[in-house]
Amino acid sequence: MSFYQRLLVVLAVVVLLLGVLMIFTYDVIKINWISFMEIQPSFKPMEHPLPVAARSIPIEGAAYLPGQGAPINPVTSDEVSIERGRLLYSVTCIQCHGRIGEGDGTVSGGLVFPPANLTTDVVQNKPDGALFLTISNGIPGTNGQIHMPALNENLTVRDRWDVVNYLRTLKAAAAPKP
Ligand code: HEC
């Protein structure tokens, strides 16, 4: 064999080995290697979360426990809370519900369902806990659509109560209709 022929054989072997490695790297052939992290009760991303275990306590404080009804607002509606709520509203809600809560935010026209006017009696007459639950869990629509997204991952429990306290000022802020 000439030098070049030998070089060719060596290259062929290297390429072949790399090819075999790629088969496993890109899961063309999938081997379930034992992973000890997986051998425990857990759920994967996008799987339904496990139900809250009995006697567990929400670490963020005054959240609600499933099945126990609407919670009571533990955050006093003072200047600090309302100001926090105003800032959070302007980040998380304003695009749908609009600057003063009338449901006319910039993206409101493109939604499957128009955002609620938060200044109306329909909304303002609801107890704080009901508004808290709406913000936490969102509003599901029919046939799998979502009218309002759940915002419990965007806002902490305290944040949500601050937003509720701010929502109360929207009624007063709304200009009287001529
Ligand atoms: C993606 C758009 C969107 C965002 C963001 C959004 N909402 Fe909504 N919201 C809606 C829509 C749409 C409805 C009406 C849904 C329905 O009535 O089926 C609604 C309804 C409501 C209601 C009415 C509930 C009732 O019982 O009448 C409240 C209160 C509310 N939203 C508060 C908020 C607050 C507070 C935020 C921010 C923390 C927020 N929303 C963020 C779209 C949104």
XYZ file of N, CA, C and O and ligand atoms in Angstrom:
755
model
N 0.836 -1.193 0.000
C 0.000 0.000 0.000
C 0.872 1.245 0.000
O 1.853 1.321 0.748
N 0.478 2.180 -0.808
C 1.235 3.443 -0.817
C 0.839 4.264 0.404
O -0.125 3.948 1.100
N 1.586 5.313 0.603
C 1.320 6.179 1.745
C -0.100 6.737 1.683
O -0.845 6.749 2.665
N -0.497 7.195 0.474
C -1.812 7.827 0.336
C -2.947 6.845 0.559
O -3.997 7.194 1.107
N -2.727 5.608 0.121
C -3.759 4.587 0.359
C -3.946 4.356 1.844
O -5.074 4.276 2.348
N -2.839 4.321 2.563
C -2.930 4.106 4.016
C -3.636 5.290 4.694
O -4.469 5.124 5.564
N -3.274 6.508 4.228
C -3.916 7.702 4.772
C -5.427 7.631 4.569
O -6.236 7.952 5.460
N -5.830 7.178 3.384
C -7.247 7.062 3.037
C -7.953 6.101 3.986
O -9.059 6.381 4.482
N -7.290 4.967 4.266
C -7.888 3.972 5.168
C -8.071 4.575 6.555
O -9.135 4.462 7.162
N -7.030 5.261 7.032
C -7.109 5.875 8.368
C -8.260 6.888 8.405
O -9.084 6.905 9.321
N -8.340 7.747 7.392
C -9.408 8.746 7.339
C -10.782 8.078 7.322
O -11.704 8.503 8.029
N -10.894 7.012 6.514
C -12.181 6.304 6.428
C -12.602 5.783 7.796
O -13.766 5.915 8.194
N -11.632 5.223 8.522
C -11.942 4.672 9.848
C -12.389 5.791 10.791
O -13.380 5.665 11.510
N -11.660 6.930 10.748
C -12.019 8.061 11.619
C -13.429 8.551 11.314
O -14.251 8.756 12.220
N -13.716 8.725 10.025
C -15.044 9.202 9.636
C -16.109 8.222 10.096
O -17.165 8.613 10.612
N -15.839 6.948 9.938
C -16.795 5.915 10.348
C -17.074 6.009 11.854
O -18.221 6.011 12.290
N -16.002 6.148 12.633
C -16.157 6.255 14.088
C -16.980 7.485 14.457
O -17.886 7.426 15.289
N -16.654 8.619 13.824
C -17.399 9.838 14.093
C -18.870 9.645 13.746
O -19.764 10.070 14.485
N -19.102 9.005 12.607
C -20.477 8.741 12.166
C -21.233 7.947 13.209
O -22.357 8.300 13.583
N -20.614 6.899 13.716
C -21.262 6.064 14.742
C -21.578 6.899 15.980
O -22.655 6.811 16.562
N -20.620 7.770 16.342
C -20.821 8.639 17.511
C -22.020 9.555 17.296
O -22.838 9.757 18.196
N -22.124 10.114 16.088
C -23.225 11.039 15.767
C -24.580 10.361 15.920
O -25.557 10.989 16.320
N -24.636 9.067 15.546
C -25.901 8.325 15.645
C -26.443 8.420 17.059
O -27.627 8.632 17.277
N -25.549 8.345 18.031
C -26.013 8.413 19.431
C -26.179 9.863 19.890
O -27.082 10.190 20.641
N -25.285 10.736 19.398
C -25.373 12.138 19.813
C -26.716 12.733 19.409
O -27.347 13.446 20.172
N -27.143 12.451 18.182
C -28.393 13.041 17.701
C -29.589 12.115 17.890
O -30.609 12.261 17.242
N -29.442 11.134 18.765
C -30.567 10.258 19.125
C -31.192 9.546 17.933
O -32.391 9.313 17.902
N -30.391 9.276 16.883
C -30.906 8.442 15.792
C -31.207 7.059 16.384
O -32.242 6.462 16.124
N -30.290 6.594 17.188
C -30.558 5.421 18.010
C -30.543 5.894 19.449
O -29.581 6.539 19.874
N -31.628 5.686 20.154
C -31.720 6.240 21.505
C -31.521 5.140 22.539
O -32.201 4.119 22.506
N -30.550 5.338 23.377
C -30.324 4.394 24.462
C -30.782 5.052 25.754
O -30.433 6.204 26.018
N -31.606 4.385 26.510
C -32.038 4.942 27.782
C -31.003 4.651 28.862
O -31.091 3.680 29.593
N -29.996 5.510 28.920
C -28.990 5.361 29.951
C -29.676 5.549 31.298
O -30.600 6.331 31.424
N -29.198 4.857 32.276
C -29.792 5.017 33.600
C -29.421 6.395 34.140
O -28.256 6.773 34.139
N -30.432 7.174 34.519
C -30.164 8.475 35.109
C -30.858 8.515 36.457
O -32.055 8.374 36.547
N -30.073 8.704 37.479
C -30.652 8.580 38.823
C -31.566 9.753 39.166
O -32.410 9.655 40.017
N -31.375 10.902 38.478
C -32.265 12.035 38.714
C -33.711 11.675 38.371
O -34.656 12.244 38.913
N -33.857 10.760 37.404
C -35.210 10.446 36.956
C -35.932 9.469 37.870
O -37.149 9.343 37.819
N -35.162 8.746 38.670
C -35.787 7.746 39.522
C -36.278 8.408 40.800
O -35.677 8.279 41.853
N -37.320 9.201 40.666
C -37.925 9.857 41.817
C -39.262 10.407 41.347
O -39.456 10.614 40.154
N -40.199 10.631 42.260
C -41.476 11.192 41.832
C -41.241 12.607 41.290
O -40.693 13.438 41.995
N -41.615 12.829 40.056
C -41.403 14.152 39.466
C -42.290 14.261 38.242
O -42.859 13.270 37.803
N -42.430 15.469 37.711
C -43.128 15.577 36.442
C -42.287 16.383 35.471
O -41.553 17.277 35.863
N -42.379 16.039 34.206
C -41.563 16.677 33.187
C -42.212 17.986 32.757
O -43.401 18.204 33.006
N -41.455 18.870 32.108
C -42.050 20.118 31.617
C -43.282 19.812 30.774
O -43.271 18.859 29.993
N -44.331 20.589 30.934
C -45.586 20.468 30.184
C -46.467 19.317 30.662
O -47.554 19.124 30.159
N -45.979 18.503 31.592
C -46.874 17.523 32.186
C -47.721 18.217 33.232
O -47.332 19.242 33.775
N -48.874 17.639 33.544
C -49.712 18.249 34.565
C -48.983 18.252 35.894
O -48.467 17.231 36.317
N -48.942 19.394 36.566
C -48.289 19.408 37.876
C -48.988 18.448 38.821
O -50.190 18.211 38.699
N -48.231 17.906 39.733
C -48.830 17.020 40.722
C -49.714 17.836 41.646
O -49.445 19.015 41.878
N -50.781 17.240 42.161
C -51.614 17.988 43.104
C -50.799 18.366 44.338
O -49.852 17.679 44.706
N -51.179 19.490 44.930
C -50.472 19.945 46.135
C -50.648 18.907 47.234
O -51.754 18.429 47.468
N -49.566 18.536 47.871
C -49.635 17.519 48.906
C -50.412 18.039 50.107
O -50.379 19.242 50.395
N -51.097 17.136 50.796
C -51.849 17.519 51.987
C -50.911 18.149 53.003
O -49.745 17.765 53.102
N -51.376 19.122 53.724
C -50.628 19.801 54.786
C -49.445 20.622 54.283
O -48.577 21.001 55.043
N -49.377 20.905 52.962
C -48.284 21.761 52.496
C -48.705 23.220 52.642
O -49.883 23.545 52.656
N -47.701 24.084 52.766
C -47.958 25.497 53.027
C -47.356 26.312 51.886
O -46.211 26.072 51.504
N -48.101 27.271 51.303
C -47.532 28.070 50.220
C -46.359 28.905 50.724
O -46.493 29.609 51.729
N -45.204 28.811 50.063
C -44.013 29.481 50.589
C -44.077 30.987 50.394
O -43.354 31.721 51.037
N -44.930 31.477 49.487
C -44.984 32.922 49.273
C -45.913 33.603 50.265
O -46.212 34.783 50.124
N -46.448 32.860 51.220
C -47.344 33.482 52.182
C -48.780 33.344 51.763
O -49.199 32.273 51.347
N -49.495 34.463 51.813
C -50.949 34.401 51.711
C -51.447 34.078 50.307
O -52.145 34.858 49.691
N -51.079 32.929 49.790
C -51.675 32.462 48.549
C -52.971 31.775 48.923
O -53.431 31.860 50.050
N -53.585 31.126 47.990
C -54.805 30.421 48.328
C -54.525 28.930 48.212
O -53.634 28.510 47.480
N -55.284 28.159 48.937
C -55.160 26.716 48.792
C -56.307 26.228 47.919
O -57.441 26.659 48.100
N -56.006 25.359 46.954
C -57.055 24.872 46.069
C -58.218 24.312 46.874
O -58.013 23.667 47.900
N -59.436 24.604 46.435
C -60.609 24.049 47.088
C -61.033 24.784 48.333
O -61.960 24.374 49.017
N -60.378 25.894 48.658
C -60.746 26.604 49.883
C -61.414 27.945 49.611
O -61.491 28.790 50.493
N -61.871 28.167 48.378
C -62.603 29.383 48.078
C -61.697 30.589 47.884
O -60.477 30.479 47.967
N -62.336 31.749 47.617
C -61.569 32.970 47.368
C -60.875 33.428 48.640
O -61.464 33.423 49.713
N -59.608 33.835 48.532
C -58.865 34.282 49.709
C -59.221 35.720 50.103
O -59.801 36.452 49.321
N -58.871 36.089 51.319
C -59.091 37.450 51.821
C -57.833 38.275 51.541
O -56.723 37.775 51.701
N -58.010 39.520 51.137
C -56.866 40.391 50.829
C -56.071 40.716 52.097
O -56.573 41.389 52.992
N -54.824 40.250 52.180
C -54.030 40.504 53.388
C -53.200 41.789 53.284
O -52.538 42.161 54.250
N -53.196 42.428 52.098
C -52.315 43.589 51.896
C -53.129 44.878 52.015
O -54.060 45.105 51.255
N -52.777 45.707 52.987
C -53.478 46.979 53.177
C -53.312 47.853 51.945
O -52.218 47.942 51.388
N -54.408 48.469 51.548
C -54.363 49.305 50.360
C -53.814 50.687 50.713
O -54.553 51.650 50.835
N -52.493 50.768 50.897
C -51.888 52.072 51.193
C -51.162 52.587 49.949
O -51.193 51.964 48.898
N -50.514 53.730 50.083
C -49.844 54.367 48.945
C -48.814 53.446 48.297
O -48.719 53.364 47.079
N -48.038 52.758 49.152
C -46.962 51.901 48.635
C -47.549 50.778 47.785
O -47.101 50.510 46.667
N -48.579 50.128 48.326
C -49.191 49.008 47.618
C -49.790 49.462 46.294
O -49.602 48.825 45.260
N -50.506 50.588 46.311
C -51.155 51.069 45.094
C -50.114 51.480 44.048
O -50.267 51.194 42.863
N -49.029 52.088 44.499
C -47.977 52.487 43.566
C -47.313 51.256 42.945
O -47.056 51.210 41.747
N -47.059 50.232 43.772
C -46.503 48.973 43.235
C -47.477 48.381 42.226
O -47.098 47.937 41.152
N -48.761 48.373 42.611
C -49.783 47.832 41.723
C -49.838 48.570 40.403
O -49.970 47.967 39.339
N -49.690 49.888 40.470
C -49.756 50.693 39.249
C -48.606 50.313 38.308
O -48.803 50.117 37.111
N -47.400 50.181 38.892
C -46.248 49.818 38.073
C -46.433 48.428 37.456
O -46.181 48.222 36.271
N -46.881 47.479 38.278
C -47.056 46.110 37.788
C -48.145 46.057 36.721
O -48.021 45.358 35.725
N -49.211 46.823 36.934
C -50.294 46.883 35.939
C -49.735 47.374 34.611
O -50.062 46.837 33.555
N -48.856 48.384 34.676
C -48.344 48.977 33.439
C -47.386 48.047 32.707
O -47.010 48.296 31.582
N -46.989 46.945 33.377
C -46.123 45.969 32.716
C -46.921 44.752 32.263
O -46.731 44.233 31.169
N -47.866 44.295 33.113
C -48.515 43.005 32.851
C -49.929 43.091 32.294
O -50.400 42.124 31.718
N -50.618 44.195 32.487
C -52.041 44.218 32.133
C -52.373 45.240 31.056
O -53.323 45.066 30.299
N -51.592 46.313 30.999
C -51.976 47.502 30.226
C -52.141 47.190 28.742
O -52.994 47.763 28.071
N -51.340 46.242 28.229
C -51.398 45.961 26.789
C -52.758 45.425 26.376
O -53.176 45.578 25.236
N -53.458 44.769 27.305
C -54.798 44.267 27.001
C -55.874 45.194 27.563
O -56.815 45.562 26.881
N -55.742 45.546 28.834
C -56.836 46.257 29.505
C -56.779 47.768 29.339
O -57.723 48.455 29.726
N -55.695 48.286 28.792
C -55.653 49.711 28.483
C -55.167 50.575 29.630
O -55.104 50.141 30.770
N -54.847 51.817 29.293
C -54.187 52.728 30.230
C -55.019 52.957 31.486
O -54.509 52.989 32.586
N -56.322 53.178 31.317
C -57.136 53.379 32.515
C -58.103 52.209 32.729
O -59.111 52.343 33.412
N -57.798 51.071 32.131
C -58.551 49.858 32.438
C -59.829 49.660 31.666
O -60.655 48.821 32.024
N -59.991 50.409 30.591
C -61.274 50.307 29.880
C -61.300 49.197 28.832
O -62.223 49.122 28.010
N -60.294 48.337 28.842
C -60.305 47.192 27.930
C -59.865 47.531 26.520
O -60.117 46.781 25.585
N -59.170 48.683 26.373
C -58.807 49.123 25.026
C -57.290 49.175 24.834
O -56.768 50.085 24.202
N -56.569 48.207 25.404
C -55.108 48.181 25.263
C -54.686 47.970 23.816
O -55.503 47.620 22.963
N -53.386 48.147 23.572
C -52.899 48.119 22.184
C -53.132 46.785 21.490
O -53.346 46.745 20.294
N -53.100 45.666 22.230
C -53.286 44.380 21.557
C -54.726 43.879 21.674
O -55.053 42.791 21.197
N -55.606 44.668 22.311
C -56.962 44.176 22.605
C -57.714 43.755 21.341
O -58.500 42.811 21.371
N -57.459 44.446 20.226
C -58.194 44.142 19.002
C -57.860 42.783 18.420
O -58.663 42.200 17.697
N -56.667 42.252 18.742
C -56.238 41.000 18.122
C -56.526 39.770 18.950
O -56.095 38.670 18.595
N -57.239 39.918 20.059
C -57.478 38.774 20.945
C -58.739 38.013 20.529
O -59.608 38.563 19.860
N -58.823 36.741 20.951
C -60.012 35.947 20.611
C -61.237 36.466 21.357
O -62.370 36.221 20.957
N -61.022 37.201 22.455
C -62.130 37.709 23.258
C -61.715 39.084 23.774
O -60.580 39.254 24.195
N -62.592 40.081 23.703
C -62.174 41.422 24.136
C -61.916 41.482 25.636
O -62.663 40.887 26.415
N -60.876 42.170 26.066
C -60.580 42.297 27.501
C -61.709 43.028 28.228
O -62.360 43.883 27.644
N -61.886 42.653 29.487
C -62.950 43.275 30.277
C -62.611 44.734 30.559
O -61.451 45.095 30.678
N -63.655 45.556 30.657
C -63.499 46.925 31.126
C -63.443 46.876 32.646
O -64.436 46.563 33.304
N -62.272 47.160 33.207
C -62.073 46.962 34.647
C -62.687 48.078 35.485
O -62.697 48.002 36.703
N -63.186 49.127 34.846
C -63.763 50.241 35.602
C -65.255 50.035 35.883
O -65.843 50.791 36.637
N -65.842 49.027 35.252
C -67.299 48.850 35.382
C -67.691 48.245 36.731
O -66.871 47.617 37.411
N -68.980 48.396 37.083
C -69.492 47.821 38.328
C -69.360 46.297 38.321
O -69.111 45.685 39.358
N -69.536 45.688 37.141
C -69.451 44.224 37.042
C -68.149 43.733 37.661
O -68.124 42.772 38.429
N -67.055 44.412 37.349
C -65.754 44.015 37.884
C -65.541 44.593 39.279
O -65.132 43.881 40.202
N -65.860 45.873 39.455
C -65.559 46.544 40.727
C -66.368 45.992 41.900
O -65.944 46.077 43.036
N -67.553 45.399 41.598
C -68.359 44.846 42.689
C -67.884 43.464 43.135
O -68.399 42.912 44.098
N -66.924 42.891 42.406
C -66.416 41.577 42.817
C -65.474 41.740 43.998
O -64.752 42.741 44.083
N -65.472 40.775 44.908
C -64.562 40.871 46.050
C -63.098 40.762 45.613
O -62.800 40.214 44.548
N -62.203 41.305 46.438
C -60.769 41.278 46.133
C -60.292 39.867 45.774
O -59.516 39.676 44.842
N -60.765 38.883 46.552
C -60.320 37.506 46.345
C -60.664 36.989 44.954
O -59.896 36.234 44.351
N -61.822 37.419 44.427
C -62.228 36.969 43.094
C -61.289 37.550 42.038
O -60.871 36.848 41.107
N -60.936 38.839 42.186
C -60.007 39.462 41.236
C -58.640 38.791 41.329
O -57.983 38.537 40.325
N -58.232 38.482 42.574
C -56.957 37.795 42.799
C -56.923 36.464 42.061
O -55.941 36.118 41.398
N -58.013 35.712 42.157
C -58.061 34.403 41.498
C -58.059 34.557 39.981
O -57.433 33.768 39.272
N -58.750 35.590 39.465
C -58.742 35.821 38.016
C -57.326 36.098 37.534
O -56.868 35.527 36.545
N -56.609 36.971 38.276
C -55.229 37.283 37.881
C -54.367 36.019 37.973
O -53.556 35.743 37.097
N -54.564 35.232 39.031
C -53.734 34.043 39.241
C -53.974 32.977 38.183
O -53.030 32.402 37.642
N -55.256 32.698 37.909
C -55.585 31.538 37.079
C -55.983 31.884 35.650
O -56.146 30.993 34.830
N -56.168 33.170 35.345
C -56.611 33.556 34.019
C -58.053 33.168 33.783
O -58.756 32.755 34.706
N -58.497 33.321 32.548
C -59.871 32.967 32.204
C -59.841 32.067 30.969
O -59.440 32.505 29.893
N -60.221 30.803 31.141
C -60.222 29.906 29.990
C -61.412 30.219 29.088
O -62.454 30.682 29.570
N -61.242 30.022 27.806
C -62.359 30.205 26.888
C -62.939 28.860 26.516
O -62.627 27.845 27.136
N -63.799 28.872 25.501
C -64.334 27.597 25.029
C -63.323 26.951 24.083
O -62.365 27.590 23.683
N -63.553 25.748 23.734
C -62.699 24.903 22.882
C -61.196 25.213 22.942
O -60.544 25.465 21.935
N -60.685 25.158 24.175
C -59.236 25.200 24.347
C -58.587 26.556 24.186
O -57.397 26.697 24.404
N -59.359 27.579 23.788
C -58.753 28.902 23.680
C -58.574 29.484 25.072
O -59.223 29.060 26.006
N -57.698 30.457 25.175
C -57.518 31.136 26.455
C -57.938 32.587 26.273
O -57.432 33.269 25.394
N -58.903 33.051 27.071
C -59.326 34.451 26.972
C -58.314 35.350 27.651
O -57.812 36.295 27.066
N -58.046 35.036 28.908
C -57.004 35.794 29.616
C -56.004 34.797 30.194
O -56.397 33.805 30.790
N -54.699 35.039 29.993
C -53.707 34.077 30.481
C -53.584 34.109 32.001
O -53.837 35.145 32.615
N -53.222 32.992 32.593
C -52.917 32.947 34.025
C -51.619 33.714 34.247
O -50.654 33.528 33.517
N -51.611 34.591 35.242
C -50.424 35.417 35.441
C -49.703 35.090 36.750
O -48.901 35.869 37.234
N -50.017 33.905 37.306
C -49.395 33.551 38.587
C -47.890 33.356 38.473
O -47.176 33.456 39.453
N -47.400 33.100 37.262
C -45.952 32.952 37.119
C -45.274 34.287 36.829
O -44.060 34.389 36.888
N -46.068 35.296 36.467
C -45.487 36.613 36.200
C -45.472 37.484 37.447
O -44.654 38.380 37.563
N -46.423 37.240 38.348
C -46.565 38.092 39.522
C -46.542 37.229 40.776
O -47.222 36.207 40.839
N -45.789 37.656 41.770
C -45.800 36.932 43.040
C -47.142 37.186 43.727
O -47.928 38.023 43.284
N -47.388 36.459 44.801
C -48.640 36.622 45.534
C -48.808 38.074 45.983
O -49.837 38.693 45.760
N -47.757 38.638 46.573
C -47.802 40.041 47.018
C -48.093 40.971 45.830
O -48.922 41.874 45.915
N -47.394 40.716 44.703
C -47.613 41.538 43.502
C -49.085 41.554 43.112
O -49.652 42.577 42.782
N -49.699 40.352 43.145
C -51.087 40.242 42.698
C -52.023 41.039 43.591
O -52.942 41.691 43.110
N -51.782 40.995 44.907
C -52.632 41.785 45.806
C -52.422 43.272 45.567
O -53.367 44.064 45.639
N -51.179 43.677 45.271
C -50.933 45.092 44.969
C -51.710 45.506 43.723
O -52.280 46.594 43.674
N -51.731 44.621 42.725
C -52.481 44.937 41.503
C -53.973 45.045 41.830
O -54.652 45.963 41.350
N -54.474 44.136 42.669
C -55.888 44.202 43.067
C -56.170 45.559 43.724
O -57.134 46.244 43.373
N -55.300 45.978 44.644
C -55.491 47.275 45.306
C -55.472 48.415 44.295
O -56.235 49.370 44.406
N -54.601 48.286 43.278
C -54.555 49.329 42.247
C -55.834 49.328 41.407
O -56.353 50.388 41.058
N -56.349 48.118 41.109
C -57.570 48.030 40.286
C -58.707 48.849 40.907
O -59.531 49.415 40.191
N -58.746 48.915 42.237
C -59.807 49.658 42.928
C -59.762 51.143 42.617
O -60.764 51.832 42.723
N -58.558 51.647 42.270
C -58.462 53.080 41.982
C -58.917 53.395 40.558
O -59.138 54.544 40.216
N -59.030 52.345 39.721
C -59.396 52.588 38.322
C -60.821 53.100 38.211
O -61.155 53.859 37.322
N -61.657 52.657 39.132
C -63.047 53.088 39.104
C -63.106 54.599 39.289
O -63.748 55.319 38.532
N -62.350 55.068 40.296
C -62.359 56.495 40.597
C -61.697 57.287 39.475
O -62.113 58.398 39.156
N -60.645 56.659 38.868
C -59.879 57.391 37.864
C -60.641 57.539 36.550
O -60.406 58.470 35.795
N -61.544 56.595 36.281
C -62.243 56.621 35.003
C -63.052 57.916 34.869
O -63.824 58.266 35.748
N -62.838 58.578 33.770
C -63.547 59.840 33.552
C -65.038 59.574 33.397
O -65.424 58.597 32.758
N -65.898 60.413 33.999
C -67.335 60.210 33.845
C -67.741 60.364 32.382
O -67.219 61.227 31.683
N -68.629 59.476 31.953
C -69.068 59.526 30.547
C -70.017 60.708 30.350
O -70.866 60.959 31.190
N -69.829 61.465 29.280
C -70.721 62.605 29.039
C -72.140 62.131 28.680
O -72.289 61.036 28.184
C -53.543 38.869 26.956
C -54.472 39.870 27.363
C -54.719 40.070 28.829
C -53.823 40.360 29.830
C -52.314 40.506 29.708
C -54.586 40.553 31.019
N -55.904 40.328 30.764
Fe -57.412 40.487 32.098
N -58.734 39.883 30.687
C -58.441 39.643 29.367
C -59.639 39.236 28.674
C -59.720 38.882 27.199
C -60.689 39.244 29.626
C -62.151 38.875 29.399
C -62.269 37.381 29.372
C -63.672 36.879 29.505
O -64.527 37.623 30.010
O -63.902 35.735 29.096
C -60.087 39.667 30.874
C -60.789 39.810 32.049
C -60.260 40.333 33.215
C -61.005 40.604 34.412
C -62.511 40.450 34.532
C -62.907 39.363 35.422
C -64.382 39.335 35.636
O -64.694 38.566 36.508
O -65.172 40.040 35.014
C -60.147 41.117 35.326
C -60.451 41.563 36.746
C -58.847 41.165 34.701
N -58.957 40.670 33.423
C -57.713 41.654 35.308
C -56.455 41.627 34.730
C -55.257 42.083 35.392
C -55.223 42.726 36.759
C -54.222 41.848 34.540
C -52.766 42.072 34.802
C -52.226 41.533 36.012
C -54.773 41.272 33.333
N -56.116 41.156 33.482
C -54.024 40.907 32.224
C -57.206 39.757 28.773
C -56.026 40.033 29.435
